[in-house]
XYZ file of C-alpha atoms in Angstrom:
702
model
C -48.429 -28.908 38.500
C -49.922 -29.139 41.954
C -47.586 -29.236 44.886
C -48.464 -32.386 46.831
C -45.990 -31.883 49.710
C -48.244 -31.241 52.666
C -47.662 -28.408 55.061
C -48.283 -30.815 57.965
C -47.454 -34.491 57.749
C -49.692 -37.022 59.378
C -48.844 -38.390 62.814
C -50.323 -41.716 61.818
C -51.103 -43.089 58.421
C -52.611 -46.411 57.461
C -55.058 -48.346 55.382
C -58.095 -50.483 55.903
C -59.187 -53.348 53.725
C -62.918 -53.670 53.162
C -64.631 -55.652 50.475
C -61.461 -56.126 48.514
C -60.723 -52.378 48.452
C -58.051 -50.379 50.272
C -58.925 -47.055 51.912
C -56.065 -44.839 52.988
C -56.402 -42.671 56.115
C -54.421 -40.129 58.092
C -54.500 -38.986 61.679
C -53.131 -35.596 62.768
C -52.588 -34.647 66.449
C -53.588 -36.716 69.440
C -55.152 -34.168 71.803
C -58.750 -33.207 72.336
C -61.953 -34.345 70.612
C -61.776 -35.756 67.153
C -63.010 -34.041 63.961
C -63.348 -36.219 60.821
C -62.970 -34.477 57.507
C -64.908 -36.766 55.172
C -64.091 -37.379 51.506
C -66.305 -35.807 48.900
C -66.772 -36.665 45.268
C -63.769 -38.775 44.188
C -62.867 -36.172 41.658
C -60.600 -34.808 44.469
C -58.690 -36.551 47.230
C -58.534 -35.705 50.944
C -55.957 -33.027 50.088
C -59.016 -30.892 49.392
C -58.915 -30.220 53.175
C -55.306 -29.018 53.101
C -56.228 -25.548 54.346
C -58.044 -27.017 57.305
C -55.789 -29.829 58.581
C -52.804 -27.860 60.074
C -54.973 -25.457 61.957
C -57.516 -27.846 63.315
C -54.710 -30.365 64.277
C -53.402 -27.768 66.723
C -56.717 -27.816 68.546
C -58.104 -31.214 67.931
C -57.378 -34.718 66.786
C -58.082 -34.777 63.018
C -58.875 -37.785 60.883
C -59.040 -37.712 57.035
C -59.272 -40.369 54.430
C -59.175 -40.655 50.682
C -62.540 -41.703 49.338
C -62.535 -44.822 47.108
C -61.428 -43.778 43.616
C -59.175 -40.923 44.877
C -55.793 -40.321 46.318
C -54.033 -43.395 47.795
C -57.203 -45.447 47.993
C -57.950 -48.041 45.373
C -60.200 -47.368 42.302
C -62.855 -50.095 42.116
C -64.663 -50.739 38.813
C -68.432 -50.393 38.500
C -71.079 -48.057 39.846
C -72.057 -50.382 42.715
C -68.601 -49.923 44.339
C -69.372 -46.149 44.712
C -72.786 -46.364 46.296
C -73.496 -44.201 49.327
C -73.610 -47.225 51.548
C -70.008 -48.061 50.612
C -68.722 -44.644 51.738
C -70.741 -44.909 54.896
C -69.182 -48.290 55.641
C -65.728 -46.947 54.806
C -66.226 -44.124 57.289
C -67.225 -46.525 60.082
C -64.254 -48.766 59.259
C -61.880 -45.799 59.474
C -63.345 -44.765 62.796
C -62.766 -48.285 64.077
C -59.196 -48.447 62.645
C -58.280 -45.084 64.295
C -59.808 -45.889 67.653
C -62.309 -43.001 67.272
C -64.922 -43.504 69.996
C -66.795 -40.260 69.110
C -66.286 -37.309 66.815
C -67.680 -34.468 64.807
C -68.148 -35.333 61.056
C -67.505 -32.603 58.520
C -68.918 -33.288 55.064
C -68.339 -31.252 51.931
C -70.664 -31.453 48.915
C -71.255 -35.177 48.321
C -69.731 -36.052 51.653
C -72.705 -34.404 53.455
C -75.231 -37.367 52.923
C -72.567 -39.814 54.172
C -71.979 -37.718 57.322
C -75.693 -37.636 58.035
C -76.132 -41.359 57.441
C -73.269 -42.295 59.765
C -74.810 -39.955 62.429
C -78.185 -41.715 62.016
C -76.644 -45.182 62.147
C -74.248 -44.474 65.052
C -75.881 -41.772 67.103
C -73.736 -42.398 70.211
C -70.594 -42.011 68.158
C -71.333 -38.683 66.439
C -71.254 -35.496 68.530
C -72.311 -33.333 65.610
C -72.322 -32.875 61.867
C -71.188 -29.943 59.726
C -72.411 -29.942 56.107
C -70.649 -27.632 53.753
C -72.280 -26.867 50.272
C -74.422 -30.069 50.626
C -75.253 -32.272 47.689
C -78.003 -33.990 49.568
C -80.497 -34.806 46.832
C -82.918 -32.098 47.939
C -83.324 -30.656 44.490
C -84.975 -33.664 42.710
C -86.070 -31.781 39.584
C -82.562 -30.547 39.055
C -81.158 -33.995 39.719
C -83.424 -35.484 37.131
C -82.367 -32.878 34.543
C -78.692 -33.682 35.298
C -79.310 -37.381 34.922
C -80.890 -36.895 31.509
C -78.185 -34.452 30.362
C -75.416 -36.776 31.584
C -76.736 -39.821 29.655
C -77.781 -38.088 26.438
C -75.693 -37.769 23.301
C -75.163 -34.214 21.888
C -73.674 -33.004 18.573
C -71.649 -30.388 20.456
C -70.435 -30.101 24.035
C -70.093 -26.477 25.115
C -70.481 -25.178 28.673
C -72.718 -27.373 30.768
C -72.896 -29.924 27.988
C -69.393 -31.026 29.005
C -71.160 -32.726 31.904
C -71.818 -35.881 29.874
C -70.601 -39.483 30.190
C -69.991 -39.952 26.493
C -67.965 -36.796 26.277
C -65.826 -37.775 29.222
C -65.008 -41.143 27.727
C -64.496 -39.867 24.174
C -61.813 -37.210 24.783
C -63.618 -34.382 26.462
C -62.700 -35.117 30.055
C -60.183 -32.208 30.294
C -62.779 -29.770 28.957
C -65.238 -30.963 31.659
C -62.729 -30.583 34.451
C -61.997 -27.025 33.556
C -65.676 -26.155 33.129
C -66.650 -27.875 36.362
C -63.947 -26.288 38.569
C -64.296 -22.852 36.979
C -67.863 -22.996 38.153
C -66.970 -24.506 41.536
C -64.949 -21.386 42.134
C -66.968 -18.475 40.769
C -65.148 -16.016 43.045
C -62.626 -13.835 41.317
C -58.877 -14.603 41.759
C -59.344 -18.326 42.230
C -56.744 -19.520 39.790
C -54.772 -21.582 42.325
C -57.838 -23.449 43.571
C -58.971 -24.233 40.017
C -55.447 -25.376 39.145
C -55.278 -27.714 42.121
C -58.610 -29.342 41.485
C -58.013 -29.866 37.776
C -54.719 -31.641 38.637
C -56.554 -33.803 41.235
C -59.322 -34.539 38.772
C -56.859 -35.968 36.310
C -55.830 -38.577 38.835
C -59.082 -40.485 38.955
C -59.623 -40.413 35.167
C -62.883 -40.454 33.173
C -63.737 -44.182 33.451
C -63.903 -44.263 37.264
C -65.550 -40.835 37.448
C -68.326 -42.257 35.298
C -68.790 -44.977 37.869
C -69.129 -42.500 40.663
C -71.653 -40.461 38.813
C -73.762 -43.456 37.805
C -73.899 -44.355 41.582
C -75.051 -40.861 42.467
C -77.835 -41.090 39.959
C -79.079 -44.217 41.591
C -79.440 -42.499 44.956
C -82.926 -41.928 46.476
C -83.592 -38.226 45.879
C -84.529 -36.050 48.798
C -83.894 -38.620 51.540
C -82.470 -37.083 54.706
C -81.893 -39.576 57.566
C -83.200 -38.709 61.043
C -80.301 -37.253 62.984
C -80.527 -36.071 66.605
C -77.113 -34.491 67.024
C -76.340 -30.786 66.449
C -75.995 -29.832 62.778
C -74.373 -26.840 61.132
C -74.928 -26.108 57.421
C -72.613 -23.718 55.566
C -73.564 -22.675 52.016
C -72.554 -19.945 49.612
C -75.410 -18.024 48.081
C -73.533 -17.849 44.693
C -72.970 -21.652 44.485
C -73.188 -22.585 40.839
C -72.942 -26.353 41.513
C -75.626 -26.952 44.019
C -78.593 -24.630 44.715
C -78.284 -22.428 47.786
C -81.816 -23.384 48.642
C -80.592 -26.911 49.175
C -78.498 -25.832 52.121
C -81.381 -23.842 53.532
C -83.729 -26.846 53.313
C -81.219 -29.275 54.825
C -80.824 -26.940 57.893
C -84.553 -26.845 58.258
C -84.955 -30.563 57.894
C -82.280 -31.343 60.473
C -83.062 -28.448 62.829
C -79.603 -27.245 62.276
C -77.909 -23.890 62.311
C -77.184 -22.214 58.995
C -74.394 -19.879 57.897
C -74.600 -18.142 54.556
C -71.358 -17.234 52.766
C -72.636 -14.223 50.901
C -71.011 -14.154 47.509
C -69.431 -17.482 48.097
C -69.247 -20.399 45.638
C -69.292 -24.144 46.059
C -66.026 -24.647 47.867
C -65.704 -22.385 50.917
C -63.075 -24.601 52.614
C -60.644 -23.796 49.812
C -61.763 -20.294 48.939
C -62.678 -18.942 52.414
C -60.365 -21.183 54.573
C -60.096 -18.663 57.533
C -63.823 -18.373 57.994
C -64.468 -22.130 57.566
C -61.682 -22.976 59.977
C -63.181 -20.647 62.596
C -66.746 -22.018 62.050
C -65.504 -25.580 62.523
C -63.561 -24.685 65.653
C -66.604 -22.824 67.091
C -68.871 -25.762 66.432
C -66.341 -28.204 67.937
C -66.107 -25.980 71.101
C -69.864 -26.003 71.399
C -70.437 -29.718 71.075
C -67.259 -30.822 72.857
C -66.441 -28.018 75.239
C -63.203 -27.930 77.207
C -62.133 -25.743 80.131
C -60.687 -22.372 79.092
C -58.187 -20.455 81.234
C -57.290 -16.899 80.072
C -56.021 -13.666 81.505
C -57.551 -10.322 80.714
C -55.480 -7.240 81.640
C -57.206 -3.926 82.450
C -56.458 -1.333 79.760
C -54.845 0.988 82.323
C -52.459 -1.895 83.395
C -51.342 -2.880 79.897
C -47.723 -2.204 78.992
C -47.013 -1.005 75.496
C -46.733 -4.111 73.282
C -45.919 -4.913 69.670
C -45.901 -8.150 67.679
C -43.214 -8.158 64.975
C -43.529 -10.547 62.023
C -40.278 -10.976 60.259
C -40.181 -12.815 56.881
C -38.279 -16.099 57.004
C -37.116 -16.119 53.424
C -33.458 -15.269 53.994
C -31.982 -13.265 56.835
C -32.079 -9.792 55.473
C -35.475 -9.019 56.904
C -34.301 -10.007 60.371
C -31.329 -7.647 60.250
C -33.350 -4.660 59.134
C -36.214 -5.467 61.516
C -33.848 -5.609 64.508
C -32.454 -2.190 63.457
C -36.029 -0.740 63.218
C -36.931 -2.306 66.557
C -33.901 -0.722 68.221
C -34.924 2.653 66.865
C -38.584 2.169 67.895
C -37.426 1.574 71.457
C -35.780 4.936 71.384
C -39.249 6.453 70.954
C -40.870 4.123 73.483
C -38.374 2.756 76.029
C -41.209 0.793 77.714
C -42.137 -1.063 74.511
C -42.302 -4.836 74.794
C -41.864 -6.666 71.458
C -42.693 -10.280 70.741
C -41.466 -11.841 67.492
C -43.468 -14.351 65.579
C -40.828 -15.945 63.264
C -39.287 -19.107 61.864
C -35.865 -20.597 61.470
C -33.468 -19.213 60.362
C -34.691 -15.796 61.546
C -35.248 -17.177 65.108
C -31.563 -17.819 65.353
C -30.738 -14.168 64.558
C -33.350 -12.963 67.046
C -32.179 -15.259 69.808
C -28.631 -14.170 69.241
C -29.839 -10.625 69.687
C -31.605 -11.459 72.952
C -35.086 -10.825 71.581
C -38.262 -12.515 72.736
C -39.446 -15.140 70.259
C -43.123 -15.931 70.809
C -43.704 -19.650 71.787
C -46.339 -19.920 69.056
C -43.520 -19.543 66.517
C -43.176 -23.361 66.938
C -46.593 -23.828 65.298
C -45.558 -22.089 62.107
C -45.060 -24.174 58.981
C -41.575 -23.497 57.705
C -41.487 -21.385 54.586
C -37.784 -21.772 54.028
C -38.170 -25.593 53.812
C -40.911 -25.124 51.191
C -38.676 -22.800 49.178
C -35.850 -25.293 49.302
C -38.272 -28.008 48.179
C -39.301 -25.806 45.262
C -35.831 -24.968 44.144
C -33.848 -26.784 41.427
C -30.192 -26.093 40.558
C -29.907 -22.346 41.291
C -33.465 -22.055 39.959
C -36.363 -20.874 42.047
C -39.491 -19.740 40.389
C -40.429 -17.406 43.257
C -43.904 -16.460 42.021
C -45.030 -20.027 41.523
C -43.270 -21.178 44.739
C -45.368 -18.642 46.753
C -48.537 -19.668 44.963
C -47.799 -23.299 45.908
C -47.250 -22.166 49.491
C -50.955 -21.524 49.887
C -51.680 -24.119 52.675
C -48.598 -22.996 54.615
C -49.762 -19.367 54.418
C -53.233 -20.327 55.640
C -51.788 -22.217 58.565
C -49.424 -19.433 59.471
C -52.138 -16.843 59.386
C -54.224 -18.966 61.699
C -51.264 -19.175 64.127
C -50.989 -15.415 63.970
C -54.696 -14.945 64.549
C -54.650 -17.277 67.592
C -51.720 -15.217 69.030
C -53.482 -11.844 68.677
C -56.712 -13.458 69.959
C -55.002 -14.675 73.220
C -52.879 -11.585 73.834
C -53.480 -7.890 73.235
C -51.078 -5.978 70.985
C -51.082 -2.222 70.387
C -49.283 -2.675 67.117
C -48.573 -5.536 64.557
C -45.644 -4.953 62.212
C -45.534 -7.266 59.212
C -42.283 -7.283 57.264
C -43.496 -9.004 54.063
C -45.815 -11.225 56.110
C -47.824 -11.960 53.021
C -50.265 -14.351 54.685
C -51.254 -11.790 57.350
C -51.689 -9.007 54.875
C -53.726 -11.080 52.478
C -56.029 -12.796 54.919
C -56.592 -9.644 56.968
C -57.878 -8.043 53.838
C -60.009 -11.058 53.208
C -61.294 -11.058 56.778
C -61.040 -7.395 57.894
C -63.202 -7.960 60.927
C -60.257 -9.805 62.585
C -58.153 -6.613 62.789
C -58.191 -5.273 66.377
C -54.786 -3.582 66.555
C -52.796 -0.945 64.651
C -51.185 -2.589 61.671
C -48.145 -1.560 59.688
C -46.861 -3.337 56.577
C -43.273 -3.184 55.286
C -41.814 -4.368 51.917
C -38.847 -3.680 49.683
C -40.683 -4.482 46.413
C -44.150 -4.000 45.070
C -45.647 -5.986 42.190
C -45.458 -9.598 40.934
C -43.747 -9.752 37.571
C -43.792 -12.573 35.042
C -40.647 -14.223 33.736
C -40.355 -13.998 29.965
C -40.404 -17.690 29.382
C -43.693 -18.009 31.339
C -45.496 -16.761 28.347
C -49.017 -15.307 28.329
C -50.210 -17.654 31.074
C -47.750 -16.357 33.633
C -48.415 -12.814 32.516
C -52.186 -13.407 33.177
C -51.459 -14.972 36.628
C -49.168 -12.245 37.894
C -51.549 -9.555 36.683
C -54.433 -11.352 38.419
C -52.559 -11.514 41.710
C -51.641 -7.857 41.379
C -55.209 -6.912 40.595
C -56.452 -8.775 43.704
C -54.027 -6.738 45.867
C -55.074 -3.508 44.235
C -58.726 -4.336 44.845
C -58.072 -5.224 48.447
C -56.250 -1.937 49.079
C -58.935 0.091 47.305
C -61.701 -1.464 49.337
C -59.890 -1.594 52.693
C -57.378 1.243 52.656
C -58.028 1.670 56.381
C -56.752 -1.807 57.242
C -53.078 -0.782 57.041
C -52.329 2.075 59.332
C -48.912 2.394 57.649
C -47.572 0.984 54.356
C -43.782 1.514 54.406
C -41.521 0.960 51.376
C -37.991 0.110 52.436
C -36.302 2.314 49.836
C -36.923 5.370 47.773
C -39.424 6.013 44.976
C -36.549 5.702 42.515
C -35.975 2.098 43.655
C -39.333 1.013 42.355
C -39.269 -0.852 38.951
C -40.556 1.074 35.952
C -43.242 -1.407 34.974
C -46.981 -1.890 35.171
C -49.029 -4.283 37.330
C -50.616 -5.771 34.161
C -52.845 -4.878 31.239
C -55.305 -2.190 32.273
C -53.684 -1.792 35.648
C -51.656 1.212 36.909
C -47.962 1.823 36.929
C -46.259 0.162 39.820
C -44.198 3.252 40.604
C -47.109 5.668 40.452
C -49.410 3.542 42.517
C -46.709 2.894 45.132
C -45.861 6.568 45.433
C -49.536 7.235 46.119
C -50.063 4.496 48.668
C -46.792 4.146 50.587
C -44.532 6.053 52.908
C -40.823 5.810 52.063
C -38.258 4.981 54.710
C -35.185 4.842 52.579
C -33.065 1.733 52.610
C -32.446 0.049 56.014
C -28.864 -1.266 56.130
C -29.313 -2.956 59.483
C -25.909 -2.014 60.767
C -23.873 1.046 61.764
C -21.240 1.828 59.077
C -18.874 2.970 61.781
C -18.495 -0.745 62.812
C -16.586 -1.409 59.652
C -14.995 1.962 58.787
C -11.491 0.990 59.819
C -10.909 -1.882 57.352
C -7.382 -2.713 58.480
C -8.418 -3.091 62.124
C -11.484 -5.060 61.055
C -9.394 -7.509 59.040
C -6.946 -7.953 61.941
C -9.860 -8.525 64.340
C -11.318 -11.215 62.035
C -7.973 -12.887 61.610
C -7.344 -12.068 58.009
C -3.805 -11.330 56.803
C -3.300 -7.788 55.752
C -1.593 -8.737 52.439
C -3.923 -11.464 51.257
C -6.731 -10.866 48.844
C -10.039 -12.056 50.250
C -13.165 -13.243 48.346
C -16.208 -13.917 50.582
C -18.923 -16.062 49.074
C -22.396 -16.100 50.661
C -25.785 -17.362 49.521
C -28.179 -16.085 52.196
C -30.230 -17.774 54.867
C -32.124 -20.403 52.920
C -30.718 -23.602 51.471
C -31.241 -22.848 47.816
C -27.684 -21.591 47.341
C -25.777 -24.819 47.517
C -25.366 -25.107 43.716
C -23.721 -21.657 43.508
C -21.362 -22.548 46.326
C -20.291 -25.637 44.456
C -19.751 -23.768 41.266
C -17.557 -21.278 43.056
C -15.635 -24.129 44.665
C -15.172 -25.604 41.223
C -13.583 -22.349 40.120
C -11.325 -21.836 43.209
C -8.225 -23.636 41.795
C -8.490 -21.771 38.502
C -8.964 -18.372 40.227
C -5.982 -19.025 42.469
C -3.842 -19.714 39.486
C -4.824 -16.277 38.120
C -4.484 -14.572 41.499
C -2.121 -16.559 43.656
C -2.683 -14.562 46.881
C -6.437 -15.069 46.732
C -8.223 -16.717 49.639
C -11.856 -17.695 49.641
C -14.189 -17.687 52.617
C -17.309 -19.742 51.825
C -20.318 -19.015 54.110
C -23.003 -21.712 53.741
C -25.443 -20.124 56.100
C -27.765 -21.715 58.710
C -29.578 -24.217 56.449
C -26.682 -25.764 54.408
C -24.369 -28.136 56.234
C -20.837 -26.870 55.692
C -19.550 -30.442 55.985
C -21.435 -31.286 52.784
C -19.096 -28.992 50.810
C -15.659 -30.122 49.581
C -12.521 -28.971 51.274
C -10.045 -27.126 49.001
C -6.692 -25.433 49.538
C -7.200 -21.708 49.697
C -10.844 -21.950 50.779
C -12.313 -21.830 54.330
C -15.890 -22.976 54.770
C -18.081 -21.591 57.550
C -21.691 -22.217 58.405
C -23.740 -19.414 59.968
C -21.866 -16.251 60.845
C -23.743 -13.853 63.075
C -21.476 -10.961 62.021
C -21.378 -11.798 58.299
C -21.510 -8.171 57.296
C -18.144 -7.613 59.069
C -16.532 -10.299 56.848
C -18.210 -8.831 53.770
C -16.757 -5.398 54.672
C -13.298 -6.926 55.003
C -13.478 -8.505 51.608
C -11.702 -7.445 48.392
C -14.585 -9.125 46.416
C -17.754 -10.857 47.252
C -19.889 -13.324 45.325
C -23.534 -13.708 46.207
C -26.927 -14.465 44.856
C -29.295 -11.622 43.955
C -30.715 -11.116 47.445
C -31.369 -7.442 48.171
C -29.936 -7.276 51.665
C -26.483 -8.763 50.895
C -26.182 -6.757 47.672
C -27.117 -3.473 49.444
C -24.771 -4.235 52.393
C -21.969 -4.623 49.858
C -23.010 -1.448 48.018
C -23.107 0.502 51.273
C -19.620 -0.716 52.260
C -18.276 -0.078 48.704
C -17.084 -3.648 48.255
C -17.024 -4.890 44.636
C -19.188 -7.964 44.191
C -20.465 -10.472 41.621
C -24.179 -11.261 41.885
C -25.742 -14.364 40.378
C -29.563 -14.093 40.597
C -31.577 -17.312 40.969
C -33.084 -18.257 37.713
C -36.799 -17.485 37.456
C -36.656 -15.432 40.753
C -38.578 -12.389 39.560
C -37.603 -10.287 42.537
C -33.856 -10.844 42.165
C -33.951 -10.567 38.339
C -36.162 -7.507 38.160
C -36.671 -5.601 41.405
C -33.230 -6.086 42.894
C -31.410 -5.651 39.673
C -33.201 -2.370 38.977
C -32.199 -1.048 42.373
C -28.500 -2.167 41.884
C -28.495 -0.487 38.460
C -29.695 2.681 40.145
C -26.870 2.505 42.624
C -24.369 1.555 39.930
C -23.337 -1.367 42.045
C -22.331 -4.951 41.498
C -21.515 -7.113 38.453
C -24.352 -9.223 37.137
C -23.330 -12.717 36.098
C -25.996 -15.189 34.828
C -25.801 -18.602 36.370
C -25.301 -20.200 32.952
C -21.961 -18.314 32.730
C -21.050 -18.818 36.361
C -21.376 -22.572 35.842
C -18.292 -22.495 33.639
C -15.283 -22.641 35.976
C -13.044 -20.820 33.495
C -15.533 -18.013 33.001
C -16.182 -17.636 36.715
C -12.461 -17.644 37.580
C -11.743 -15.032 34.902
C -14.591 -12.854 36.132
C -13.314 -13.105 39.717
C -9.804 -12.029 38.644
C -11.153 -9.060 36.638
C -13.486 -7.917 39.297
C -10.689 -7.881 41.912
C -9.132 -5.065 39.926
C -12.283 -3.047 39.639
C -12.738 0.142 41.614
C -16.389 0.420 42.601
C -17.952 3.861 42.706
C -21.511 3.210 43.738
C -23.885 5.859 44.901
C -23.891 6.384 48.660
C -26.504 4.370 50.557
C -28.171 6.556 53.178
C -27.968 5.185 56.679
C -31.115 6.687 58.233
C -33.643 4.135 56.996
C -34.238 2.469 60.335
C -34.650 5.831 62.042
C -37.106 6.943 59.395
C -39.100 3.667 59.583
C -39.303 3.870 63.368
C -40.548 7.527 63.178
C -43.402 6.284 60.999
C -44.209 3.422 63.330
C -43.894 5.197 66.708
C -47.184 7.171 66.528
C -49.097 3.935 66.166
C -48.169 2.853 69.653
C-alpha cells in the first residue's frame, strides 16, 4: 500500500469548476516566484511530484493540481474530456484561481505539450518552461505504431502487448500497470517508485485510462507551439517509454537548453530527485533572479567546525552523540559543533546547551511519520522507512542547503540514512570530511513477510553494497557502535555476503557508547535518596523511548499494575511516557506515578529494581551496563529490535524477552514482573570507553 500522507501539507487547497468538472489544486509556500508542477498522464496524480514539493516550497511558491481523471479531481467520461485543450484550459483556470500572475511551468512526460501550449497562449504569464521526459508527439512513426497496437486484438498479451485497450478492459489492467511502470523505472533498485505508481494507477481504473489514451491518439503529431520564453529539456538516455531523441529534438525546436540524465529512465523526478530539484531551482534562479547575500570566510580565518546529524528515531542516538561530542572537544577544544536535528532530539540538545542549527526547523519530522505508521505495539520498521521516501528527500535537501551555505570541516551522520544514501547517489555534492555511525548493519525480513519482503530487503542491501563498492572514498570513516560480536550472524540476501564478514572488512569498531558515566549511579542508595525514592520500596520503571509508538505498552503495563501489586505489595511503578506521549492521556492508578520527559532517565533506571521497556538498543544497553534486571517487549515487525538488538542482548546475557502477545495478558505480565523482581542478573560487563574510541576515530578528520 502507498503511503498517501504527504511530508508537507498544502498551505492552501481548493477546487475549480470548469465545464462541469472539478479540478483540485494545492499551493505550498507564499514567498518568491511561482513554479507550477503540471499534471502528467492521469495514470498518476500530482503526488508524483512528492519529492519536489517540500524542497521547492522552501525557496518558491509552488502550485500543483490533479489532472482530470486523477487524484481528487473528477473523472469525466469520454475521450473528448481528456483532449490537450482541456488540460491547457484547466492550467489557466488554476493560475487564475491561485492568483498566479506569472510562473515557471514544469511538465513531465504528457504534461510537456500542455506547458508549451500555455506558454504560447499566455507569453506574458510564463517566465519559462521545463520539460522532463517529454511526450510531445515528435516521434510520429512510433506514435502510429502505438496507435495500431493499442486498438488491435491479440491472442496473447505478453510484454508490450499489455498496452492494449481491449486487454485493459477485459481483465489485464493490472498486468499493464506492472509492465508499464517497470519500464518507466528501468534503473535498478526502483521497487518503491514502481510500487507507488502501480497503486496510483489503480485509482483511475481501466475505463477512464482508455479515454485518456484515445484522446492522445487524436493529437496532432509533431506539433510544437511557438514559445519565446527560456526552455529547459531534461531526458534520460535510457528512457524506455519515450525516445531520448524526442527530448533532443524538442530542445532544438524550442531553442532550449538540454540536460541528459545518462543511464536515466523515464521518471527522473522520482528516481533522481536531488538532481531534478537542483535543476529546477537553478532554472528558476536564472529566469526569476533574486538578490543573494552570502559571507565567504577566508580559509585561514575559519574556526574548526563540524555538523552533527543525530537520528530522531528515539533518544538513544542523542545521548551517545553528546558523549562523543564531549570527547571530540577534548581533542579539539576550539571545535564548533552545529546540530541538524528534529524533535525530540532537539530537546535533549537544548537541555545540554548545544547549538541547534536554525535549518532544523525545515526538516520533516521522522518521528511523526513513525507514529503514523505504527499500530498497536506494531511497527514494520523496514516498510515504514521505505514509505518515508519523500521525507528523506526533503531532509537531504535541507542538509545540502546547510552545507552549501556554510563550510564544515566534518559532517558526522549518526544513522542519517538520507544523507548517506543521497550522497552516494550524488557524490559530487560531498565537499567535507564525512563520517557515518550506526549500531546495526543490514535490513532483515520479518518471517511473515514471505518471499516478497525477503526480495525487497535483499535489494535494499544490494544497493547499499553497490554504493559502497563504487564510492568507498565517500565515507572517510564508517564506525560501528559496538563490537564485531554484536553483529547478527546472517546474510544480506541470496548471493550477497555475510553481514558480519562484510562489516568487519568495512567498519571501524568503537565499542558500545553508553552515553553516561557509570560513576554517576554507582552509589545506588544515595541515588534513590536524591531522586526521592524510599529505601525500602521496590521500584519498577517503565519507559518506551522518545517516539510516540509506545503508548500501547504503557497501557498494558498499567492494566497489570493492580495485579502486580497484589503479588508484590511494596511495588511502586514509575511510568515514563517520554516527550511525545501526553502523560495526562494515561490513567491514574494507586501505586503508579506517571512522568513525561525525564532528562535524567538513566538515573531513574539505575535506581530501579526492575525496568520494563521496548526493544530499543539504548535503553536495553543502559540497563545492562547498570546491571538492572529488565523485561523487554520488542515492537512487532520491528526487524532491528527483534533481530539486531535481541542478538546483542543475548550476547550480553541480559534482559528477559516477553512477546507483546503475552504482555497483553495482565495476569501473565504481572506474574512475569513478580518473577523478574527476584532474579539476579549477571550480564557481561559493558565497556565504558566507546565514546572515547569513537572520538579518537573522528578527531583526525578535523
